mmCIF file of C-alpha atoms in Angstrom:
data_model
loop_
_atom_site.group_PDB
_atom_site.id
_atom_site.type_symbol
_atom_site.label_atom_id
_atom_site.label_comp_id
_atom_site.label_asym_id
_atom_site.label_seq_id
_atom_site.Cartn_x
_atom_site.Cartn_y
_atom_site.Cartn_z
ATOM 1 C CA MET A 1 -240.949 -33.429 28.209
ATOM 2 C CA LYS A 2 -242.943 -31.568 25.592
ATOM 3 C CA LEU A 3 -246.791 -31.887 25.520
ATOM 4 C CA THR A 4 -248.107 -33.333 22.209
ATOM 5 C CA ASP A 5 -251.172 -35.032 21.015
ATOM 6 C CA ASN A 6 -249.843 -38.500 21.962
ATOM 7 C CA VAL A 7 -248.402 -37.439 25.254
ATOM 8 C CA LEU A 8 -251.949 -36.027 26.099
ATOM 9 C CA ARG A 9 -253.678 -39.265 25.061
ATOM 10 C CA SER A 10 -251.446 -41.136 27.411
ATOM 11 C CA PHE A 11 -252.594 -39.645 30.706
ATOM 12 C CA ARG A 12 -253.958 -41.934 33.148
ATOM 13 C CA VAL A 13 -255.502 -41.460 36.537
ATOM 14 C CA ALA A 14 -252.784 -42.003 39.088
ATOM 15 C CA LYS A 15 -254.468 -41.334 42.386
ATOM 16 C CA VAL A 16 -258.145 -41.030 43.564
ATOM 17 C CA PHE A 17 -259.018 -39.015 46.705
ATOM 18 C CA ARG A 18 -262.290 -39.110 48.367
ATOM 19 C CA GLU A 19 -262.000 -36.575 51.052
ATOM 20 C CA ASN A 20 -265.294 -34.870 50.425
ATOM 21 C CA SER A 21 -268.829 -35.507 51.139
ATOM 22 C CA ASP A 22 -270.279 -32.952 48.792
ATOM 23 C CA LYS A 23 -269.340 -31.163 45.465
ATOM 24 C CA ILE A 24 -265.897 -29.896 45.140
ATOM 25 C CA ASN A 25 -266.673 -26.370 43.762
ATOM 26 C CA CYS A 26 -263.065 -25.184 43.042
ATOM 27 C CA PHE A 27 -259.312 -25.990 43.230
ATOM 28 C CA ASP A 28 -256.217 -24.161 42.641
ATOM 29 C CA PHE A 29 -252.476 -25.296 42.237
ATOM 30 C CA SER A 30 -249.768 -23.379 44.103
ATOM 31 C CA PRO A 31 -247.520 -21.255 41.809
ATOM 32 C CA ASN A 32 -244.526 -23.883 42.491
ATOM 33 C CA GLY A 33 -246.855 -26.852 41.573
ATOM 34 C CA GLU A 34 -246.120 -28.564 44.805
ATOM 35 C CA THR A 35 -249.603 -28.517 46.348
ATOM 36 C CA VAL A 36 -253.229 -28.144 45.297
ATOM 37 C CA ILE A 37 -255.963 -26.743 47.537
ATOM 38 C CA SER A 38 -259.678 -27.496 47.002
ATOM 39 C CA SER A 39 -263.091 -25.956 48.533
ATOM 40 C CA SER A 40 -266.181 -27.854 48.668
ATOM 41 C CA ASP A 41 -269.827 -27.378 49.422
ATOM 42 C CA ASP A 42 -269.194 -29.542 52.499
ATOM 43 C CA ASP A 43 -267.512 -26.391 53.836
ATOM 44 C CA SER A 44 -263.881 -27.933 53.816
ATOM 45 C CA ILE A 45 -260.726 -26.816 52.560
ATOM 46 C CA VAL A 46 -258.429 -29.760 51.720
ATOM 47 C CA LEU A 47 -254.671 -29.175 50.880
ATOM 48 C CA TYR A 48 -253.015 -31.904 49.040
ATOM 49 C CA ASP A 49 -249.242 -32.710 48.486
ATOM 50 C CA CYS A 50 -248.603 -33.150 44.678
ATOM 51 C CA GLN A 51 -245.238 -34.645 45.085
ATOM 52 C CA GLU A 52 -246.452 -37.392 47.555
ATOM 53 C CA GLY A 53 -249.815 -37.615 46.051
ATOM 54 C CA LYS A 54 -251.688 -37.488 49.405
ATOM 55 C CA PRO A 55 -253.956 -34.967 51.358
ATOM 56 C CA LYS A 56 -251.897 -32.941 53.943
ATOM 57 C CA ARG A 57 -254.577 -31.411 55.984
ATOM 58 C CA THR A 58 -258.171 -30.470 56.167
ATOM 59 C CA LEU A 59 -259.562 -27.062 57.502
ATOM 60 C CA TYR A 60 -263.331 -26.073 57.777
ATOM 61 C CA SER A 61 -265.218 -22.836 57.005
ATOM 62 C CA LYS A 62 -268.464 -24.217 58.572
ATOM 63 C CA LYS A 63 -270.151 -20.763 59.295
ATOM 64 C CA TYR A 64 -269.517 -18.988 55.972
ATOM 65 C CA GLY A 65 -269.017 -22.046 53.610
ATOM 66 C CA VAL A 66 -266.137 -21.784 51.038
ATOM 67 C CA ASP A 67 -265.997 -21.286 47.163
ATOM 68 C CA LEU A 68 -263.457 -20.108 44.591
ATOM 69 C CA ILE A 69 -260.394 -20.642 46.566
ATOM 70 C CA ARG A 70 -257.272 -19.087 45.267
ATOM 71 C CA TYR A 71 -253.616 -19.189 46.423
ATOM 72 C CA THR A 72 -252.163 -15.684 47.044
ATOM 73 C CA HIS A 73 -248.303 -15.134 46.666
ATOM 74 C CA ALA A 74 -247.653 -15.251 50.211
ATOM 75 C CA ALA A 75 -246.777 -18.798 51.435
ATOM 76 C CA ASN A 76 -249.563 -20.647 53.029
ATOM 77 C CA THR A 77 -252.234 -18.019 52.426
ATOM 78 C CA VAL A 78 -255.599 -18.138 50.419
ATOM 79 C CA VAL A 79 -258.545 -15.950 49.461
ATOM 80 C CA TYR A 80 -261.930 -17.370 49.052
ATOM 81 C CA SER A 81 -265.556 -16.310 48.678
ATOM 82 C CA SER A 82 -268.344 -17.407 50.692
ATOM 83 C CA ASN A 83 -271.456 -19.518 49.718
ATOM 84 C CA LYS A 84 -273.315 -19.028 52.981
ATOM 85 C CA ILE A 85 -274.543 -16.092 55.197
ATOM 86 C CA ASP A 86 -272.734 -13.319 53.519
ATOM 87 C CA ASP A 87 -270.715 -12.275 50.439
ATOM 88 C CA THR A 88 -267.629 -11.168 52.118
ATOM 89 C CA ILE A 89 -264.244 -12.351 50.598
ATOM 90 C CA ARG A 90 -261.929 -13.897 53.296
ATOM 91 C CA TYR A 91 -258.094 -14.004 53.443
ATOM 92 C CA LEU A 92 -256.877 -16.881 55.292
ATOM 93 C CA SER A 93 -253.616 -18.170 56.693
ATOM 94 C CA LEU A 94 -253.359 -21.954 56.336
ATOM 95 C CA HIS A 95 -250.359 -21.961 58.736
ATOM 96 C CA ASP A 96 -252.579 -21.208 61.807
ATOM 97 C CA ASN A 97 -256.085 -21.243 60.356
ATOM 98 C CA LYS A 98 -256.745 -17.654 61.137
ATOM 99 C CA TYR A 99 -258.282 -14.926 59.067
ATOM 100 C CA ILE A 100 -255.731 -12.215 58.296
ATOM 101 C CA ARG A 101 -258.407 -9.741 56.629
ATOM 102 C CA TYR A 102 -262.019 -9.499 55.377
ATOM 103 C CA PHE A 103 -263.128 -7.952 52.127
ATOM 104 C CA PRO A 104 -266.777 -6.885 52.487
ATOM 105 C CA GLY A 105 -268.476 -5.044 49.798
ATOM 106 C CA HIS A 106 -270.493 -7.257 47.533
ATOM 107 C CA THR A 107 -274.000 -7.492 48.364
ATOM 108 C CA LYS A 108 -274.710 -10.815 46.234
ATOM 109 C CA ARG A 109 -272.865 -14.039 45.693
ATOM 110 C CA VAL A 110 -269.258 -13.630 44.271
ATOM 111 C CA VAL A 111 -269.033 -15.693 41.191
ATOM 112 C CA ALA A 112 -265.645 -14.748 39.902
ATOM 113 C CA LEU A 113 -262.348 -14.420 41.670
ATOM 114 C CA SER A 114 -258.749 -13.762 40.184
ATOM 115 C CA MET A 115 -255.483 -13.316 41.807
ATOM 116 C CA SER A 116 -252.992 -10.909 40.015
ATOM 117 C CA PRO A 117 -249.982 -13.271 38.953
ATOM 118 C CA VAL A 118 -247.511 -10.500 39.858
ATOM 119 C CA ASP A 119 -248.742 -8.684 43.217
ATOM 120 C CA ASP A 120 -251.166 -8.459 46.005
ATOM 121 C CA THR A 121 -254.050 -7.207 43.988
ATOM 122 C CA PHE A 122 -257.242 -9.416 43.094
ATOM 123 C CA ILE A 123 -260.546 -8.945 41.195
ATOM 124 C CA SER A 124 -263.994 -10.195 42.136
ATOM 125 C CA GLY A 125 -267.155 -10.365 40.225
ATOM 126 C CA SER A 126 -270.616 -10.847 41.843
ATOM 127 C CA LEU A 127 -274.184 -11.201 40.911
ATOM 128 C CA ASP A 128 -274.692 -7.894 42.410
ATOM 129 C CA LYS A 129 -273.560 -6.713 38.874
ATOM 130 C CA THR A 130 -270.191 -5.211 39.854
ATOM 131 C CA ILE A 131 -266.556 -6.162 39.370
ATOM 132 C CA ARG A 132 -264.324 -4.901 42.074
ATOM 133 C CA LEU A 133 -260.581 -4.539 42.508
ATOM 134 C CA TRP A 134 -258.889 -5.152 45.880
ATOM 135 C CA ASP A 135 -255.468 -5.078 47.294
ATOM 136 C CA LEU A 136 -254.764 -7.749 50.108
ATOM 137 C CA ARG A 137 -253.055 -5.245 52.313
ATOM 138 C CA SER A 138 -256.082 -3.071 52.471
ATOM 139 C CA PRO A 139 -259.748 -4.018 53.570
ATOM 140 C CA ASN A 140 -261.445 -1.510 51.442
ATOM 141 C CA CYS A 141 -261.928 -1.527 47.697
ATOM 142 C CA GLN A 142 -258.898 0.357 46.605
ATOM 143 C CA ALA A 143 -259.487 4.101 46.862
ATOM 144 C CA GLY A 144 -259.851 5.686 43.578
ATOM 145 C CA TYR A 145 -259.899 2.152 42.149
ATOM 146 C CA LYS A 146 -263.543 1.468 42.979
ATOM 147 C CA ILE A 147 -265.314 0.235 39.887
ATOM 148 C CA HIS A 148 -268.672 -0.472 41.626
ATOM 149 C CA GLY A 149 -271.359 0.279 39.179
ATOM 150 C CA LEU A 150 -268.889 0.842 36.291
ATOM 151 C CA MET A 151 -269.894 -2.193 34.663
ATOM 152 C CA HIS A 152 -273.571 -2.919 34.922
ATOM 153 C CA LEU A 153 -273.917 -6.554 33.952
ATOM 154 C CA GLN A 154 -277.184 -8.165 33.148
ATOM 155 C CA GLY A 155 -275.910 -11.552 34.031
ATOM 156 C CA LYS A 156 -273.206 -13.390 35.779
ATOM 157 C CA PRO A 157 -269.804 -11.506 35.461
ATOM 158 C CA VAL A 158 -266.649 -13.273 34.666
ATOM 159 C CA CYS A 159 -263.123 -11.730 34.992
ATOM 160 C CA SER A 160 -259.449 -12.674 34.960
ATOM 161 C CA PHE A 161 -256.142 -11.042 34.963
ATOM 162 C CA ASP A 162 -253.586 -11.572 32.082
ATOM 163 C CA PRO A 163 -250.410 -13.596 32.881
ATOM 164 C CA GLU A 164 -248.359 -10.359 33.289
ATOM 165 C CA GLY A 165 -250.911 -8.763 35.700
ATOM 166 C CA LEU A 166 -251.187 -5.588 33.420
ATOM 167 C CA ILE A 167 -254.546 -5.711 32.200
ATOM 168 C CA PHE A 168 -257.760 -7.750 33.202
ATOM 169 C CA ALA A 169 -260.533 -8.996 31.050
ATOM 170 C CA ALA A 170 -264.266 -8.826 31.934
ATOM 171 C CA GLY A 171 -267.035 -10.851 30.350
ATOM 172 C CA VAL A 172 -270.110 -8.685 30.283
ATOM 173 C CA ASN A 173 -273.693 -10.001 29.575
ATOM 174 C CA SER A 174 -272.350 -13.159 28.021
ATOM 175 C CA GLU A 175 -271.604 -11.250 24.639
ATOM 176 C CA MET A 176 -268.770 -9.048 25.151
ATOM 177 C CA VAL A 177 -265.185 -9.025 26.524
ATOM 178 C CA LYS A 178 -263.830 -5.713 27.717
ATOM 179 C CA LEU A 179 -260.278 -5.276 28.435
ATOM 180 C CA TYR A 180 -258.935 -2.807 31.043
ATOM 181 C CA ASP A 181 -255.421 -1.387 31.658
ATOM 182 C CA LEU A 182 -254.758 -1.855 35.451
ATOM 183 C CA ARG A 183 -253.000 1.575 35.629
ATOM 184 C CA SER A 184 -255.900 3.527 34.028
ATOM 185 C CA PHE A 185 -258.975 1.332 34.153
ATOM 186 C CA ASP A 186 -261.127 4.324 35.516
ATOM 187 C CA LYS A 187 -261.049 5.522 32.053
ATOM 188 C CA GLY A 188 -262.919 2.568 30.919
ATOM 189 C CA PRO A 189 -262.009 -0.390 28.626
ATOM 190 C CA PHE A 190 -259.208 0.115 25.992
ATOM 191 C CA ALA A 191 -260.917 -2.695 23.968
ATOM 192 C CA THR A 192 -264.162 -4.348 23.500
ATOM 193 C CA PHE A 193 -264.844 -7.423 21.614
ATOM 194 C CA LYS A 194 -268.460 -8.055 20.833
ATOM 195 C CA MET A 195 -269.348 -11.808 20.343
ATOM 196 C CA GLN A 196 -272.304 -13.465 18.818
ATOM 197 C CA TYR A 197 -274.975 -13.818 21.716
ATOM 198 C CA ASP A 198 -276.143 -17.343 22.465
ATOM 199 C CA ARG A 199 -279.437 -17.316 24.189
ATOM 200 C CA THR A 200 -278.989 -20.996 25.045
ATOM 201 C CA CYS A 201 -276.314 -20.537 27.707
ATOM 202 C CA GLU A 202 -274.354 -18.103 29.809
ATOM 203 C CA TRP A 203 -270.623 -17.379 30.296
ATOM 204 C CA THR A 204 -269.221 -19.119 33.366
ATOM 205 C CA GLY A 205 -265.519 -18.614 33.063
ATOM 206 C CA LEU A 206 -262.871 -16.493 31.438
ATOM 207 C CA LYS A 207 -259.030 -17.452 31.271
ATOM 208 C CA PHE A 208 -255.989 -16.160 29.665
ATOM 209 C CA SER A 209 -253.351 -18.645 28.202
ATOM 210 C CA ASN A 210 -250.040 -18.478 29.801
ATOM 211 C CA ASP A 211 -248.624 -16.647 26.793
ATOM 212 C CA GLY A 212 -251.169 -13.967 27.083
ATOM 213 C CA LYS A 213 -252.137 -14.536 23.427
ATOM 214 C CA LEU A 214 -255.532 -16.382 23.890
ATOM 215 C CA ILE A 215 -258.646 -15.974 25.843
ATOM 216 C CA LEU A 216 -260.750 -19.066 26.743
ATOM 217 C CA ILE A 217 -264.521 -18.504 27.470
ATOM 218 C CA SER A 218 -266.437 -21.314 29.135
ATOM 219 C CA THR A 219 -270.112 -21.579 29.068
ATOM 220 C CA ASN A 220 -272.785 -23.689 30.894
ATOM 221 C CA GLY A 221 -273.780 -24.914 27.512
ATOM 222 C CA GLY A 222 -272.209 -27.536 25.203
ATOM 223 C CA PHE A 223 -269.420 -25.315 23.665
ATOM 224 C CA ILE A 224 -266.422 -23.094 24.626
ATOM 225 C CA ARG A 225 -264.785 -20.350 22.594
ATOM 226 C CA LEU A 226 -261.094 -19.508 22.081
ATOM 227 C CA ILE A 227 -260.457 -15.968 21.038
ATOM 228 C CA ASP A 228 -257.501 -13.900 20.020
ATOM 229 C CA ALA A 229 -256.602 -11.751 23.056
ATOM 230 C CA PHE A 230 -255.423 -8.860 20.843
ATOM 231 C CA LYS A 231 -257.977 -8.796 18.214
ATOM 232 C CA GLY A 232 -261.048 -10.476 19.639
ATOM 233 C CA ALA A 233 -261.546 -12.755 16.793
ATOM 234 C CA VAL A 234 -262.990 -16.197 17.609
ATOM 235 C CA LEU A 235 -260.443 -18.793 16.609
ATOM 236 C CA HIS A 236 -262.303 -21.819 17.526
ATOM 237 C CA THR A 237 -265.460 -23.003 19.128
ATOM 238 C CA PHE A 238 -265.034 -26.410 20.802
ATOM 239 C CA GLY A 239 -267.945 -28.663 21.283
ATOM 240 C CA GLY A 240 -268.911 -32.405 21.269
ATOM 241 C CA TYR A 241 -269.058 -32.960 24.996
ATOM 242 C CA ASN A 242 -272.053 -33.421 27.256
ATOM 243 C CA ASN A 243 -273.545 -30.732 29.312
ATOM 244 C CA SER A 244 -277.311 -31.022 29.082
ATOM 245 C CA LYS A 245 -277.933 -29.838 32.636
ATOM 246 C CA ALA A 246 -276.213 -26.372 32.260
ATOM 247 C CA VAL A 247 -273.704 -27.276 34.660
ATOM 248 C CA THR A 248 -270.529 -24.816 35.328
ATOM 249 C CA LEU A 249 -267.778 -26.855 34.039
ATOM 250 C CA GLU A 250 -264.278 -25.495 34.259
ATOM 251 C CA ALA A 251 -262.129 -25.445 31.071
ATOM 252 C CA SER A 252 -258.359 -24.838 31.179
ATOM 253 C CA PHE A 253 -255.359 -24.378 29.029
ATOM 254 C CA THR A 254 -252.244 -26.728 29.427
ATOM 255 C CA PRO A 255 -249.246 -24.541 30.821
ATOM 256 C CA ASP A 256 -247.786 -24.270 27.308
ATOM 257 C CA SER A 257 -250.789 -22.506 26.028
ATOM 258 C CA GLN A 258 -251.195 -25.291 23.164
ATOM 259 C CA PHE A 259 -254.081 -27.360 24.437
ATOM 260 C CA ILE A 260 -257.504 -26.748 25.872
ATOM 261 C CA MET A 261 -259.327 -29.200 28.159
ATOM 262 C CA ILE A 262 -262.790 -29.372 29.775
ATOM 263 C CA GLY A 263 -264.595 -32.111 31.581
ATOM 264 C CA SER A 264 -268.141 -33.190 30.817
ATOM 265 C CA GLU A 265 -271.203 -34.450 32.683
ATOM 266 C CA ASP A 266 -270.343 -37.948 31.722
ATOM 267 C CA GLY A 267 -267.110 -37.785 33.622
ATOM 268 C CA LYS A 268 -264.895 -37.739 30.504
ATOM 269 C CA ILE A 269 -262.209 -34.903 29.589
ATOM 270 C CA HIS A 270 -262.096 -33.665 26.133
ATOM 271 C CA VAL A 271 -258.831 -32.113 24.813
ATOM 272 C CA TRP A 272 -258.327 -30.042 21.744
ATOM 273 C CA ASN A 273 -255.245 -28.517 20.080
ATOM 274 C CA GLY A 274 -255.649 -24.771 20.236
ATOM 275 C CA GLU A 275 -253.824 -24.174 16.961
ATOM 276 C CA SER A 276 -255.572 -26.721 14.643
ATOM 277 C CA GLY A 277 -258.854 -26.757 16.593
ATOM 278 C CA MET A 278 -258.858 -30.560 16.436
ATOM 279 C CA LYS A 279 -259.873 -32.697 19.130
ATOM 280 C CA VAL A 280 -256.900 -34.848 20.248
ATOM 281 C CA ALA A 281 -258.018 -36.883 23.165
ATOM 282 C CA VAL A 282 -261.070 -38.134 25.127
ATOM 283 C CA LEU A 283 -259.758 -39.209 28.495
ATOM 284 C CA ASP A 284 -262.041 -41.380 30.776
ATOM 285 C CA GLY A 285 -261.411 -40.741 34.510
ATOM 286 C CA LYS A 286 -264.425 -42.926 35.712
ATOM 287 C CA HIS A 287 -265.902 -39.693 37.418
ATOM 288 C CA THR A 288 -269.409 -40.422 38.601
ATOM 289 C CA GLY A 289 -270.864 -36.932 37.733
ATOM 290 C CA PRO A 290 -269.841 -33.899 35.982
ATOM 291 C CA ILE A 291 -266.355 -32.810 36.283
ATOM 292 C CA THR A 292 -266.706 -29.410 37.575
ATOM 293 C CA CYS A 293 -263.045 -28.678 38.269
ATOM 294 C CA LEU A 294 -260.146 -29.262 35.803
ATOM 295 C CA GLN A 295 -256.741 -27.745 36.132
ATOM 296 C CA PHE A 296 -253.123 -28.587 34.896
ATOM 297 C CA ASN A 297 -250.283 -28.386 37.151
ATOM 298 C CA PRO A 298 -248.203 -25.241 36.441
ATOM 299 C CA LYS A 299 -244.795 -27.119 36.911
ATOM 300 C CA PHE A 300 -245.273 -30.738 36.717
ATOM 301 C CA MET A 301 -246.700 -33.141 34.086
ATOM 302 C CA THR A 302 -249.764 -33.753 36.022
ATOM 303 C CA PHE A 303 -253.421 -32.472 36.208
ATOM 304 C CA ALA A 304 -256.327 -32.625 38.459
ATOM 305 C CA SER A 305 -260.147 -33.321 37.875
ATOM 306 C CA ALA A 306 -262.911 -33.213 40.419
ATOM 307 C CA CYS A 307 -266.609 -34.127 40.422
ATOM 308 C CA SER A 308 -269.030 -34.383 43.269
ATOM 309 C CA ASN A 309 -266.995 -35.769 45.934
ATOM 310 C CA MET A 310 -263.707 -37.009 44.574
ATOM 311 C CA VAL A 311 -260.449 -35.631 43.157
ATOM 312 C CA ARG A 312 -258.310 -37.593 40.649
ATOM 313 C CA GLU A 313 -254.848 -36.804 40.022
ATOM 314 C CA TRP A 314 -253.569 -37.677 36.489
ATOM 315 C CA ALA A 315 -250.126 -38.603 35.302
ATOM 316 C CA LEU A 316 -248.424 -40.061 32.376
ATOM 317 C CA SER A 317 -248.996 -43.882 32.191
ATOM 318 C CA SER A 318 -245.922 -45.745 33.071
ATOM 319 C CA SER A 319 -245.460 -47.299 29.772
ATOM 320 C CA GLU A 320 -244.688 -44.070 28.102
#
């Protein structure tokens, strides 16, 4: 089934999960779309079965906390950042709940984490004003690949791989996007796009569309920006949703790269057509607080949203 304006308007909440006692700070779908994993400020990691629509298991990271959880390419393994004690990134086997490796190096909280779509490398950005590249097979920041200090960011860094895993984008100082070629990024960025600086907010996320043509910049203000990934031109600025408390709200593309979605502080989800820039739907999930996490399933016609302590799984209403 193809996603259209009408299809998006017909999504309804199919399941509500109340596994958490505190804010869900991140979730990630597995590449095959069969599971979704969440991290929460209550130190829990919850694995959900998307096909059966139920939680499968819960693990805890009580000592270090858990944030920015991401699936790796190996089955049943994840990486995640800490939100207590230290700023080490941890590589965990879900199968036996054992750490495979630790990635120390950042000296302040990690606020961006992106797994390469093609191999075992990942990038992290931290409030220590560095972005680092790692390899899951090696605990040290890759030799010769250290980009510590290469980018002196004055604020929160945002970074992400492109869908082919050949380049990554870094958002710097909430006003420019720099593109780096993974094979030669020690030479610096091959493209820099400068945006209009907005003093009212800072950038909180950066994502490529699946076709690699677009970059979505989310902010902790009342707007998100869609830019051309090749030229850096701002194609659309989307607003009209509530975010008065400067919350970090996750914005996402649909898998076909055609639509952009973001939750709001009043529990509603706003959807725009990326080509026309028109808002096509406002979905009410009856969330009790700001929707901090929002992602579309990469394989199935479902998406998930999360607020303070509940995950909602959305599906097409049965009447469609």
